[in-house]
mmCIF file of C-alpha atoms and ligand atoms in Angstrom:
data_model
loop_
_atom_site.group_PDB
_atom_site.id
_atom_site.type_symbol
_atom_site.label_atom_id
_atom_site.label_comp_id
_atom_site.label_asym_id
_atom_site.label_seq_id
_atom_site.Cartn_x
_atom_site.Cartn_y
_atom_site.Cartn_z
ATOM 1 C CA UNK X 1 8.712 38.659 7.538
ATOM 2 C CA UNK X 2 4.994 38.608 6.773
ATOM 3 C CA UNK X 3 4.648 34.944 5.735
ATOM 4 C CA UNK X 4 4.763 32.302 8.458
ATOM 5 C CA UNK X 5 8.010 30.315 8.567
ATOM 6 C CA UNK X 6 6.206 27.039 8.067
ATOM 7 C CA UNK X 7 4.436 28.341 4.979
ATOM 8 C CA UNK X 8 7.736 29.514 3.565
ATOM 9 C CA UNK X 9 9.028 25.948 3.997
ATOM 10 C CA UNK X 10 5.914 24.463 2.363
ATOM 11 C CA UNK X 11 6.149 26.880 -0.529
ATOM 12 C CA UNK X 12 9.726 25.779 -1.049
ATOM 13 C CA UNK X 13 8.694 22.070 -0.947
ATOM 14 C CA UNK X 14 5.873 22.761 -3.378
ATOM 15 C CA UNK X 15 7.971 24.924 -5.630
ATOM 16 C CA UNK X 16 8.848 22.204 -8.151
ATOM 17 C CA UNK X 17 5.175 22.013 -9.064
ATOM 18 C CA UNK X 18 5.165 25.756 -9.632
ATOM 19 C CA UNK X 19 8.374 25.537 -11.607
ATOM 20 C CA UNK X 20 6.795 22.879 -13.880
ATOM 21 C CA UNK X 21 3.812 25.140 -14.435
ATOM 22 C CA UNK X 22 6.036 28.073 -15.240
ATOM 23 C CA UNK X 23 8.150 26.003 -17.597
ATOM 24 C CA UNK X 24 4.997 24.638 -19.302
ATOM 25 C CA UNK X 25 3.610 28.136 -19.769
ATOM 26 C CA UNK X 26 6.962 29.340 -21.135
ATOM 27 C CA UNK X 27 7.201 26.437 -23.621
ATOM 28 C CA UNK X 28 3.626 26.995 -24.780
ATOM 29 C CA UNK X 29 4.372 30.648 -25.437
ATOM 30 C CA UNK X 30 7.423 29.848 -27.516
ATOM 31 C CA UNK X 31 6.202 26.787 -29.431
ATOM 32 C CA UNK X 32 2.420 27.278 -29.450
ATOM 33 C CA UNK X 33 -0.162 25.307 -27.429
ATOM 34 C CA UNK X 34 -0.501 22.564 -29.991
ATOM 35 C CA UNK X 35 3.261 21.816 -29.943
ATOM 36 C CA UNK X 36 3.585 21.334 -26.194
ATOM 37 C CA UNK X 37 2.291 18.024 -24.789
ATOM 38 C CA UNK X 38 1.141 18.609 -21.241
ATOM 39 C CA UNK X 39 0.569 15.494 -19.062
ATOM 40 C CA UNK X 40 1.275 17.284 -15.789
ATOM 41 C CA UNK X 41 -2.222 17.885 -14.364
ATOM 42 C CA UNK X 42 -4.912 15.434 -13.163
ATOM 43 C CA UNK X 43 -7.700 17.630 -14.508
ATOM 44 C CA UNK X 44 -10.414 15.458 -16.144
ATOM 45 C CA UNK X 45 -10.846 16.214 -19.840
ATOM 46 C CA UNK X 46 -13.777 13.874 -20.563
ATOM 47 C CA UNK X 47 -16.962 15.990 -20.414
ATOM 48 C CA UNK X 48 -19.511 15.328 -17.613
ATOM 49 C CA UNK X 49 -22.385 13.031 -18.677
ATOM 50 C CA UNK X 50 -25.211 15.063 -20.370
ATOM 51 C CA UNK X 51 -27.449 14.280 -17.368
ATOM 52 C CA UNK X 52 -25.265 16.491 -15.193
ATOM 53 C CA UNK X 53 -25.884 19.608 -17.258
ATOM 54 C CA UNK X 54 -29.603 18.895 -17.473
ATOM 55 C CA UNK X 55 -29.789 18.362 -13.691
ATOM 56 C CA UNK X 56 -27.810 21.557 -12.963
ATOM 57 C CA UNK X 57 -30.271 23.537 -15.129
ATOM 58 C CA UNK X 58 -33.245 21.870 -13.520
ATOM 59 C CA UNK X 59 -31.998 22.423 -9.996
ATOM 60 C CA UNK X 60 -31.009 26.062 -10.660
ATOM 61 C CA UNK X 61 -34.529 26.717 -11.959
ATOM 62 C CA UNK X 62 -36.264 25.345 -8.883
ATOM 63 C CA UNK X 63 -38.576 27.704 -7.067
ATOM 64 C CA UNK X 64 -37.299 26.844 -3.628
ATOM 65 C CA UNK X 65 -36.721 29.722 -1.209
ATOM 66 C CA UNK X 66 -33.965 27.749 0.601
ATOM 67 C CA UNK X 67 -32.093 26.864 -2.554
ATOM 68 C CA UNK X 68 -29.144 29.161 -1.873
ATOM 69 C CA UNK X 69 -29.237 29.230 1.886
ATOM 70 C CA UNK X 70 -27.144 27.745 4.690
ATOM 71 C CA UNK X 71 -27.983 24.196 5.642
ATOM 72 C CA UNK X 72 -26.828 21.657 8.262
ATOM 73 C CA UNK X 73 -23.051 21.404 8.307
ATOM 74 C CA UNK X 74 -23.260 17.685 7.529
ATOM 75 C CA UNK X 75 -25.168 18.499 4.299
ATOM 76 C CA UNK X 76 -28.623 17.956 2.906
ATOM 77 C CA UNK X 77 -30.497 14.972 4.234
ATOM 78 C CA UNK X 78 -31.786 13.932 0.791
ATOM 79 C CA UNK X 79 -28.220 13.797 -0.583
ATOM 80 C CA UNK X 80 -26.848 11.851 2.326
ATOM 81 C CA UNK X 81 -29.753 9.425 2.148
ATOM 82 C CA UNK X 82 -29.186 8.887 -1.546
ATOM 83 C CA UNK X 83 -25.480 8.219 -1.022
ATOM 84 C CA UNK X 84 -26.121 5.784 1.843
ATOM 85 C CA UNK X 85 -28.728 3.859 -0.213
ATOM 86 C CA UNK X 86 -26.382 3.584 -3.213
ATOM 87 C CA UNK X 87 -23.514 2.186 -1.133
ATOM 88 C CA UNK X 88 -25.824 -0.194 0.736
ATOM 89 C CA UNK X 89 -27.036 -1.656 -2.540
ATOM 90 C CA UNK X 90 -23.605 -1.952 -3.996
ATOM 91 C CA UNK X 91 -21.756 -3.376 -1.009
ATOM 92 C CA UNK X 92 -24.460 -4.814 1.278
ATOM 93 C CA UNK X 93 -23.773 -2.209 3.995
ATOM 94 C CA UNK X 94 -26.036 -0.729 6.707
ATOM 95 C CA UNK X 95 -25.271 2.943 6.158
ATOM 96 C CA UNK X 96 -27.845 5.618 6.831
ATOM 97 C CA UNK X 97 -27.743 9.389 6.311
ATOM 98 C CA UNK X 98 -26.118 9.867 9.741
ATOM 99 C CA UNK X 99 -22.973 8.073 8.560
ATOM 100 C CA UNK X 100 -22.501 10.434 5.599
ATOM 101 C CA UNK X 101 -21.245 14.042 5.500
ATOM 102 C CA UNK X 102 -21.088 15.917 2.221
ATOM 103 C CA UNK X 103 -17.822 17.782 1.680
ATOM 104 C CA UNK X 104 -15.904 20.190 -0.566
ATOM 105 C CA UNK X 105 -14.424 17.398 -2.635
ATOM 106 C CA UNK X 106 -12.262 14.560 -1.351
ATOM 107 C CA UNK X 107 -9.730 17.216 -0.239
ATOM 108 C CA UNK X 108 -12.329 18.730 2.070
ATOM 109 C CA UNK X 109 -13.214 15.208 3.211
ATOM 110 C CA UNK X 110 -9.652 14.365 4.119
ATOM 111 C CA UNK X 111 -9.254 17.589 6.072
ATOM 112 C CA UNK X 112 -12.355 17.040 8.188
ATOM 113 C CA UNK X 113 -11.307 13.411 8.847
ATOM 114 C CA UNK X 114 -7.821 14.444 9.991
ATOM 115 C CA UNK X 115 -9.125 17.385 11.977
ATOM 116 C CA UNK X 116 -11.434 14.997 13.824
ATOM 117 C CA UNK X 117 -8.795 12.285 14.470
ATOM 118 C CA UNK X 118 -5.383 13.775 14.931
ATOM 119 C CA UNK X 119 -3.824 15.056 18.137
ATOM 120 C CA UNK X 120 -0.441 16.779 18.026
ATOM 121 C CA UNK X 121 2.285 14.201 17.396
ATOM 122 C CA UNK X 122 -0.123 11.566 15.979
ATOM 123 C CA UNK X 123 1.175 9.943 12.855
ATOM 124 C CA UNK X 124 -0.531 9.463 9.516
ATOM 125 C CA UNK X 125 1.017 6.600 7.585
ATOM 126 C CA UNK X 126 0.576 6.233 3.852
ATOM 127 C CA UNK X 127 2.022 3.828 1.322
ATOM 128 C CA UNK X 128 4.298 5.567 -1.240
ATOM 129 C CA UNK X 129 3.914 6.810 -3.884
ATOM 130 C CA UNK X 130 1.141 9.019 -2.519
ATOM 131 C CA UNK X 131 -0.905 12.113 -3.359
ATOM 132 C CA UNK X 132 1.407 15.054 -2.594
ATOM 133 C CA UNK X 133 -1.112 17.018 -0.481
ATOM 134 C CA UNK X 134 -1.291 14.316 2.222
ATOM 135 C CA UNK X 135 1.827 15.764 3.815
ATOM 136 C CA UNK X 136 0.246 19.211 4.046
ATOM 137 C CA UNK X 137 -3.125 17.920 5.223
ATOM 138 C CA UNK X 138 -1.503 15.944 8.094
ATOM 139 C CA UNK X 139 0.323 19.073 9.152
ATOM 140 C CA UNK X 140 -2.876 21.189 8.900
ATOM 141 C CA UNK X 141 -4.153 19.220 11.873
ATOM 142 C CA UNK X 142 -1.014 18.875 13.977
ATOM 143 C CA UNK X 143 -0.182 15.373 12.705
ATOM 144 C CA UNK X 144 3.056 13.988 11.274
ATOM 145 C CA UNK X 145 3.180 12.400 7.847
ATOM 146 C CA UNK X 146 5.099 9.183 7.380
ATOM 147 C CA UNK X 147 5.299 6.865 4.397
ATOM 148 C CA UNK X 148 6.297 3.296 3.704
ATOM 149 C CA UNK X 149 7.254 1.787 0.328
ATOM 150 C CA UNK X 150 4.995 -0.422 -1.740
ATOM 151 C CA UNK X 151 6.164 -3.372 -3.831
ATOM 152 C CA UNK X 152 7.779 -2.747 -7.233
ATOM 153 C CA UNK X 153 4.332 -3.086 -8.877
ATOM 154 C CA UNK X 154 2.980 -0.591 -6.332
ATOM 155 C CA UNK X 155 0.795 -3.106 -4.502
ATOM 156 C CA UNK X 156 0.725 -2.959 -0.682
ATOM 157 C CA UNK X 157 3.853 -4.225 1.089
ATOM 158 C CA UNK X 158 2.487 -5.585 4.377
ATOM 159 C CA UNK X 159 5.930 -6.047 5.903
ATOM 160 C CA UNK X 160 6.843 -2.410 5.260
ATOM 161 C CA UNK X 161 3.519 -1.349 6.747
ATOM 162 C CA UNK X 162 4.033 -3.510 9.808
ATOM 163 C CA UNK X 163 7.500 -1.984 10.314
ATOM 164 C CA UNK X 164 6.094 1.531 9.808
ATOM 165 C CA UNK X 165 3.284 1.337 12.359
ATOM 166 C CA UNK X 166 4.274 2.549 15.812
ATOM 167 C CA UNK X 167 2.668 3.794 19.031
ATOM 168 C CA UNK X 168 2.004 7.218 17.425
ATOM 169 C CA UNK X 169 0.208 5.822 14.364
ATOM 170 C CA UNK X 170 -3.402 6.982 14.440
ATOM 171 C CA UNK X 171 -4.359 6.805 10.764
ATOM 172 C CA UNK X 172 -3.309 4.584 7.891
ATOM 173 C CA UNK X 173 -4.333 6.347 4.694
ATOM 174 C CA UNK X 174 -4.689 4.388 1.494
ATOM 175 C CA UNK X 175 -5.631 5.600 -1.979
ATOM 176 C CA UNK X 176 -6.901 3.077 -4.489
ATOM 177 C CA UNK X 177 -7.105 3.462 -7.490
ATOM 178 C CA UNK X 178 -3.904 5.351 -6.743
ATOM 179 C CA UNK X 179 -2.654 8.725 -7.761
ATOM 180 C CA UNK X 180 0.124 8.566 -9.176
ATOM 181 C CA UNK X 181 0.347 4.850 -10.003
ATOM 182 C CA UNK X 182 -3.201 3.811 -10.972
ATOM 183 C CA UNK X 183 -2.740 0.664 -8.885
ATOM 184 C CA UNK X 184 -5.797 -0.926 -7.203
ATOM 185 C CA UNK X 185 -5.361 -2.819 -3.921
ATOM 186 C CA UNK X 186 -6.882 -6.319 -3.949
ATOM 187 C CA UNK X 187 -9.459 -7.478 -1.437
ATOM 188 C CA UNK X 188 -6.938 -10.003 -0.146
ATOM 189 C CA UNK X 189 -4.310 -7.371 0.549
ATOM 190 C CA UNK X 190 -6.901 -5.200 2.294
ATOM 191 C CA UNK X 191 -7.862 -8.133 4.487
ATOM 192 C CA UNK X 192 -4.218 -8.610 5.386
ATOM 193 C CA UNK X 193 -3.944 -4.910 6.170
ATOM 194 C CA UNK X 194 -7.082 -5.125 8.329
ATOM 195 C CA UNK X 195 -5.538 -8.049 10.292
ATOM 196 C CA UNK X 196 -2.378 -6.034 10.759
ATOM 197 C CA UNK X 197 -4.258 -2.951 12.015
ATOM 198 C CA UNK X 198 -6.347 -5.108 14.424
ATOM 199 C CA UNK X 199 -3.138 -6.646 15.847
ATOM 200 C CA UNK X 200 -1.304 -3.336 16.090
ATOM 201 C CA UNK X 201 -4.307 -1.536 17.633
ATOM 202 C CA UNK X 202 -4.452 -4.153 20.330
ATOM 203 C CA UNK X 203 -0.694 -4.184 20.788
ATOM 204 C CA UNK X 204 -0.495 -0.393 21.293
ATOM 205 C CA UNK X 205 -3.828 -0.179 23.165
ATOM 206 C CA UNK X 206 -5.415 2.338 20.837
ATOM 207 C CA UNK X 207 -7.424 2.219 17.653
ATOM 208 C CA UNK X 208 -5.664 2.769 14.348
ATOM 209 C CA UNK X 209 -8.115 4.140 11.777
ATOM 210 C CA UNK X 210 -8.078 3.020 8.189
ATOM 211 C CA UNK X 211 -8.909 5.916 5.894
ATOM 212 C CA UNK X 212 -9.551 5.270 2.206
ATOM 213 C CA UNK X 213 -9.297 8.147 -0.272
ATOM 214 C CA UNK X 214 -11.127 7.009 -3.363
ATOM 215 C CA UNK X 215 -11.949 9.735 -5.891
ATOM 216 C CA UNK X 216 -11.011 7.348 -8.716
ATOM 217 C CA UNK X 217 -13.228 4.445 -7.522
ATOM 218 C CA UNK X 218 -15.334 4.402 -10.699
ATOM 219 C CA UNK X 219 -12.471 5.006 -13.122
ATOM 220 C CA UNK X 220 -11.538 1.346 -13.529
ATOM 221 C CA UNK X 221 -10.816 -0.838 -16.562
ATOM 222 C CA UNK X 222 -10.600 -4.497 -17.606
ATOM 223 C CA UNK X 223 -13.556 -5.517 -15.404
ATOM 224 C CA UNK X 224 -11.684 -4.608 -12.198
ATOM 225 C CA UNK X 225 -13.741 -3.807 -9.084
ATOM 226 C CA UNK X 226 -12.447 -1.737 -6.192
ATOM 227 C CA UNK X 227 -13.181 -3.536 -2.906
ATOM 228 C CA UNK X 228 -14.943 -1.664 -0.085
ATOM 229 C CA UNK X 229 -12.932 -1.291 3.117
ATOM 230 C CA UNK X 230 -16.060 -1.216 5.227
ATOM 231 C CA UNK X 231 -16.462 -4.912 4.757
ATOM 232 C CA UNK X 232 -12.947 -5.701 5.938
ATOM 233 C CA UNK X 233 -12.179 -3.367 8.858
ATOM 234 C CA UNK X 234 -14.661 -1.734 11.279
ATOM 235 C CA UNK X 235 -12.759 1.394 12.261
ATOM 236 C CA UNK X 236 -12.712 2.804 8.805
ATOM 237 C CA UNK X 237 -13.680 5.960 6.962
ATOM 238 C CA UNK X 238 -14.036 6.607 3.246
ATOM 239 C CA UNK X 239 -13.709 9.906 1.461
ATOM 240 C CA UNK X 240 -14.460 10.360 -2.205
ATOM 241 C CA UNK X 241 -15.819 12.928 -4.641
ATOM 242 C CA UNK X 242 -17.501 13.520 -7.997
ATOM 243 C CA UNK X 243 -14.454 15.406 -9.250
ATOM 244 C CA UNK X 244 -13.269 12.596 -11.540
ATOM 245 C CA UNK X 245 -16.194 10.291 -12.122
ATOM 246 C CA UNK X 246 -18.558 13.122 -13.087
ATOM 247 C CA UNK X 247 -15.745 15.512 -14.192
ATOM 248 C CA UNK X 248 -16.863 18.071 -11.642
ATOM 249 C CA UNK X 249 -13.439 18.852 -10.094
ATOM 250 C CA UNK X 250 -14.053 22.594 -10.030
ATOM 251 C CA UNK X 251 -17.423 22.270 -8.343
ATOM 252 C CA UNK X 252 -15.926 20.929 -5.071
ATOM 253 C CA UNK X 253 -18.416 18.205 -4.237
ATOM 254 C CA UNK X 254 -17.711 14.923 -2.427
ATOM 255 C CA UNK X 255 -18.477 13.135 0.762
ATOM 256 C CA UNK X 256 -17.136 11.246 3.747
ATOM 257 C CA UNK X 257 -18.762 8.037 5.079
ATOM 258 C CA UNK X 258 -18.016 6.395 8.399
ATOM 259 C CA UNK X 259 -18.306 2.634 8.826
ATOM 260 C CA UNK X 260 -21.478 1.925 10.837
ATOM 261 C CA UNK X 261 -19.407 -0.731 12.676
ATOM 262 C CA UNK X 262 -16.791 1.851 13.936
ATOM 263 C CA UNK X 263 -16.663 1.677 17.714
ATOM 264 C CA UNK X 264 -16.649 5.419 18.210
ATOM 265 C CA UNK X 265 -18.298 6.341 14.892
ATOM 266 C CA UNK X 266 -20.888 8.687 16.457
ATOM 267 C CA UNK X 267 -18.270 10.862 18.103
ATOM 268 C CA UNK X 268 -16.180 10.958 14.924
ATOM 269 C CA UNK X 269 -19.162 12.024 12.825
ATOM 270 C CA UNK X 270 -19.991 14.838 15.277
ATOM 271 C CA UNK X 271 -16.343 15.984 15.278
ATOM 272 C CA UNK X 272 -16.195 15.951 11.433
ATOM 273 C CA UNK X 273 -19.476 17.894 11.174
ATOM 274 C CA UNK X 274 -18.023 20.565 13.441
ATOM 275 C CA UNK X 275 -14.773 20.445 11.430
ATOM 276 C CA UNK X 276 -16.726 21.165 8.211
ATOM 277 C CA UNK X 277 -17.944 24.333 9.896
ATOM 278 C CA UNK X 278 -14.849 25.553 11.640
ATOM 279 C CA UNK X 279 -12.409 24.848 8.820
ATOM 280 C CA UNK X 280 -14.468 27.301 6.924
ATOM 281 C CA UNK X 281 -16.122 24.959 4.440
ATOM 282 C CA UNK X 282 -19.410 25.390 6.474
ATOM 283 C CA UNK X 283 -21.128 22.959 4.126
ATOM 284 C CA UNK X 284 -20.542 21.436 0.654
ATOM 285 C CA UNK X 285 -21.935 23.530 -2.260
ATOM 286 C CA UNK X 286 -25.755 23.377 -2.075
ATOM 287 C CA UNK X 287 -26.571 23.283 -5.766
ATOM 288 C CA UNK X 288 -24.109 20.464 -6.338
ATOM 289 C CA UNK X 289 -25.445 18.485 -3.395
ATOM 290 C CA UNK X 290 -28.876 18.618 -5.029
ATOM 291 C CA UNK X 291 -27.421 17.644 -8.389
ATOM 292 C CA UNK X 292 -25.463 14.561 -7.235
ATOM 293 C CA UNK X 293 -28.348 13.388 -4.994
ATOM 294 C CA UNK X 294 -30.186 12.427 -8.154
ATOM 295 C CA UNK X 295 -27.216 11.238 -10.254
ATOM 296 C CA UNK X 296 -25.865 8.467 -8.032
ATOM 297 C CA UNK X 297 -25.549 5.968 -10.878
ATOM 298 C CA UNK X 298 -23.993 8.389 -13.390
ATOM 299 C CA UNK X 299 -20.396 8.309 -14.489
ATOM 300 C CA UNK X 300 -18.273 9.679 -17.328
ATOM 301 C CA UNK X 301 -17.588 7.319 -20.232
ATOM 302 C CA UNK X 302 -14.617 5.424 -18.799
ATOM 303 C CA UNK X 303 -13.981 3.700 -22.087
ATOM 304 C CA UNK X 304 -12.525 7.003 -23.277
ATOM 305 C CA UNK X 305 -9.845 6.896 -20.566
ATOM 306 C CA UNK X 306 -9.239 3.201 -21.183
ATOM 307 C CA UNK X 307 -8.595 3.890 -24.852
ATOM 308 C CA UNK X 308 -6.102 6.673 -23.941
ATOM 309 C CA UNK X 309 -4.393 4.358 -21.476
ATOM 310 C CA UNK X 310 -4.097 1.549 -24.001
ATOM 311 C CA UNK X 311 -2.707 3.786 -26.727
ATOM 312 C CA UNK X 312 -0.123 5.360 -24.447
ATOM 313 C CA UNK X 313 0.906 2.041 -22.885
ATOM 314 C CA UNK X 314 1.350 0.532 -26.314
ATOM 315 C CA UNK X 315 3.305 3.525 -27.582
ATOM 316 C CA UNK X 316 5.574 3.748 -24.514
ATOM 317 C CA UNK X 317 6.231 0.023 -24.385
ATOM 318 C CA UNK X 318 7.082 -0.033 -28.073
ATOM 319 C CA UNK X 319 9.548 2.782 -27.465
ATOM 320 C CA UNK X 320 11.168 0.703 -24.676
ATOM 321 C CA UNK X 321 9.736 2.164 -21.466
ATOM 322 C CA UNK X 322 9.164 -0.143 -18.432
ATOM 323 C CA UNK X 323 5.810 0.296 -16.700
ATOM 324 C CA UNK X 324 3.143 -1.507 -14.726
ATOM 325 C CA UNK X 325 -0.156 -1.323 -16.644
ATOM 326 C CA UNK X 326 -2.644 0.117 -14.170
ATOM 327 C CA UNK X 327 -6.320 -0.881 -14.004
ATOM 328 C CA UNK X 328 -7.623 2.421 -12.644
ATOM 329 C CA UNK X 329 -7.448 6.231 -12.463
ATOM 330 C CA UNK X 330 -5.916 8.171 -15.369
ATOM 331 C CA UNK X 331 -2.246 8.008 -14.551
ATOM 332 C CA UNK X 332 0.826 6.016 -15.699
ATOM 333 C CA UNK X 333 3.910 5.808 -13.518
ATOM 334 C CA UNK X 334 6.715 4.459 -15.790
ATOM 335 C CA UNK X 335 10.226 3.786 -14.592
ATOM 336 C CA UNK X 336 12.565 6.681 -15.389
ATOM 337 C CA UNK X 337 15.418 5.509 -17.660
ATOM 338 C CA UNK X 338 17.695 7.746 -15.540
ATOM 339 C CA UNK X 339 17.911 7.141 -11.782
ATOM 340 C CA UNK X 340 17.525 10.892 -11.404
ATOM 341 C CA UNK X 341 13.867 11.331 -12.425
ATOM 342 C CA UNK X 342 14.022 15.122 -12.242
ATOM 343 C CA UNK X 343 16.814 15.071 -14.779
ATOM 344 C CA UNK X 344 14.816 12.795 -17.080
ATOM 345 C CA UNK X 345 11.754 15.015 -16.752
ATOM 346 C CA UNK X 346 13.967 17.868 -17.987
ATOM 347 C CA UNK X 347 14.978 15.787 -21.030
ATOM 348 C CA UNK X 348 11.256 15.294 -21.727
ATOM 349 C CA UNK X 349 10.684 19.037 -21.357
ATOM 350 C CA UNK X 350 13.341 19.601 -24.041
ATOM 351 C CA UNK X 351 11.066 17.495 -26.288
ATOM 352 C CA UNK X 352 8.104 19.688 -25.209
ATOM 353 C CA UNK X 353 6.593 16.852 -23.156
ATOM 354 C CA UNK X 354 5.517 17.834 -19.648
ATOM 355 C CA UNK X 355 5.244 15.179 -16.922
ATOM 356 C CA UNK X 356 5.886 15.180 -13.149
ATOM 357 C CA UNK X 357 8.929 13.581 -11.455
ATOM 358 C CA UNK X 358 8.096 10.618 -9.240
ATOM 359 C CA UNK X 359 10.178 12.015 -6.360
ATOM 360 C CA UNK X 360 7.458 14.547 -5.714
ATOM 361 C CA UNK X 361 5.085 11.662 -4.879
ATOM 362 C CA UNK X 362 7.583 9.740 -2.790
ATOM 363 C CA UNK X 363 8.291 7.516 -5.814
ATOM 364 C CA UNK X 364 11.814 8.447 -7.098
ATOM 365 C CA UNK X 365 13.093 6.763 -10.214
ATOM 366 C CA UNK X 366 9.705 7.138 -11.931
ATOM 367 C CA UNK X 367 7.619 9.852 -13.488
ATOM 368 C CA UNK X 368 3.878 10.473 -13.689
ATOM 369 C CA UNK X 369 1.871 10.863 -16.848
ATOM 370 C CA UNK X 370 -1.666 12.167 -16.377
ATOM 371 C CA UNK X 371 -3.390 10.915 -19.539
ATOM 372 C CA UNK X 372 -6.609 12.846 -19.074
ATOM 373 C CA UNK X 373 -5.650 14.723 -22.252
ATOM 374 C CA UNK X 374 -6.800 14.894 -25.915
ATOM 375 C CA UNK X 375 -5.847 12.035 -28.210
ATOM 376 C CA UNK X 376 -3.773 14.488 -30.322
ATOM 377 C CA UNK X 377 -1.656 15.242 -27.303
ATOM 378 C CA UNK X 378 -0.913 11.571 -26.831
ATOM 379 C CA UNK X 379 -0.108 11.021 -30.535
ATOM 380 C CA UNK X 380 1.961 14.194 -30.694
ATOM 381 C CA UNK X 381 3.994 13.309 -27.600
ATOM 382 C CA UNK X 382 4.997 9.752 -28.489
ATOM 383 C CA UNK X 383 7.884 10.672 -30.801
ATOM 384 C CA UNK X 384 9.267 12.999 -28.068
ATOM 385 C CA UNK X 385 8.955 10.226 -25.463
ATOM 386 C CA UNK X 386 10.985 7.986 -27.837
ATOM 387 C CA UNK X 387 13.720 10.585 -28.434
ATOM 388 C CA UNK X 388 14.041 11.389 -24.716
ATOM 389 C CA UNK X 389 14.510 7.669 -23.936
ATOM 390 C CA UNK X 390 17.213 7.364 -26.586
ATOM 391 C CA UNK X 391 19.053 10.397 -25.173
ATOM 392 C CA UNK X 392 18.742 8.995 -21.609
ATOM 393 C CA UNK X 393 20.234 5.684 -22.702
ATOM 394 C CA UNK X 394 23.263 7.499 -24.070
ATOM 395 C CA UNK X 395 23.694 9.395 -20.781
ATOM 396 C CA UNK X 396 23.104 6.427 -18.420
HETATM 397 C C1 PLP E 1 -5.622 10.873 -4.536
HETATM 398 C C2 PLP E 1 -6.402 12.129 -4.500
HETATM 399 N N1 PLP E 1 -7.022 12.473 -3.383
HETATM 400 C C3 PLP E 1 -7.744 13.587 -3.324
HETATM 401 C C4 PLP E 1 -7.869 14.449 -4.369
HETATM 402 C C5 PLP E 1 -8.633 15.675 -4.227
HETATM 403 O O1 PLP E 1 -9.825 15.471 -4.905
HETATM 404 P P1 PLP E 1 -10.987 16.568 -4.956
HETATM 405 O O2 PLP E 1 -10.811 17.410 -6.133
HETATM 406 O O3 PLP E 1 -12.266 15.772 -4.965
HETATM 407 O O4 PLP E 1 -10.891 17.354 -3.684
HETATM 408 C C6 PLP E 1 -7.187 14.153 -5.577
HETATM 409 C C7 PLP E 1 -7.223 15.081 -6.706
HETATM 410 O O5 PLP E 1 -6.543 14.964 -7.666
HETATM 411 C C8 PLP E 1 -6.446 12.963 -5.643
HETATM 412 O O6 PLP E 1 -5.740 12.628 -6.756
#
């Protein structure tokens, strides 16, 4: 057998995603692209701000002999300085370039963080529902993935977290605004989490790190602000990217920042810098580092996503769906009218509406709608959402 046993297992676990893709492709072939309403992928559909294109052209035209060369594994100094300055202004922090490493997206960031922190058997604990890849990333670095439930509105459940933390817990990984729920954790709940981690670290005699995965930080609505974990817990690390807020997902550009107050921050930064190299990323893409260095304040027009959210929420609620209206990201996570969410997702497929079952995210009994799609897709899908709900009610 050529393929490693573990990869065979992972491919099996990940196969429902592939099946959805295949089913989507099949439906599109039969019914035509415009008659299949695909909400299955979190691929931004709002164009990058015009400043991005202009900056890419300007940077590409620079007469700099080092433009396409290797660079320090932590990334370009000018980019890291720009990021540190931006976060200091926004959150009153004391970051400098040494606390920042540029990465191949938030995914690259998570992998260097976990490579730096996890020993075999260490646990990574995440509130569910969670981004599917966390499981694989923990395993990449010898760790074990564990999850605990959130409350029915997907806010943090401190009691569940307390029960879930044990002597093996090395990392608690949160994601706010959340994929798949869109939920944003309040400052108060983060303070409670910080108190819990302080208590548990002292109880078990080793530091538990709080890692915050925040690629949707800027995609927020209704005046909501995402609190910064650096101001609530010292042993903390943030990873984020420009994938969603500048619609640059394919360009693989993001960064990791370590809290200047982290007791062993220097060692962790050195370990992550080496991890960037030996995981084969080497460094984040050079052109993109130069581009984002000068576009720190830029963001896609979030009012476009808010409008899509509002239309979909209104249409789904009018049809009779139950959902928590999220204030961030571009996902809805409604309750499935059938306890078996996979079965309900199949009913939606029969209406040519493609969504993802919540079970895949550790959130059974729900389904995820990625509304980073054209308005015509939303309008075209609503009748199908309505019919599928009616059919589910007859079955249930
Ligand atoms: C919660 C979460 N974390 C990380 C990532 C990976 O982001 P990137 O494309 O910046 O690597 C995604 C992408 O969808 C995500 O939803």
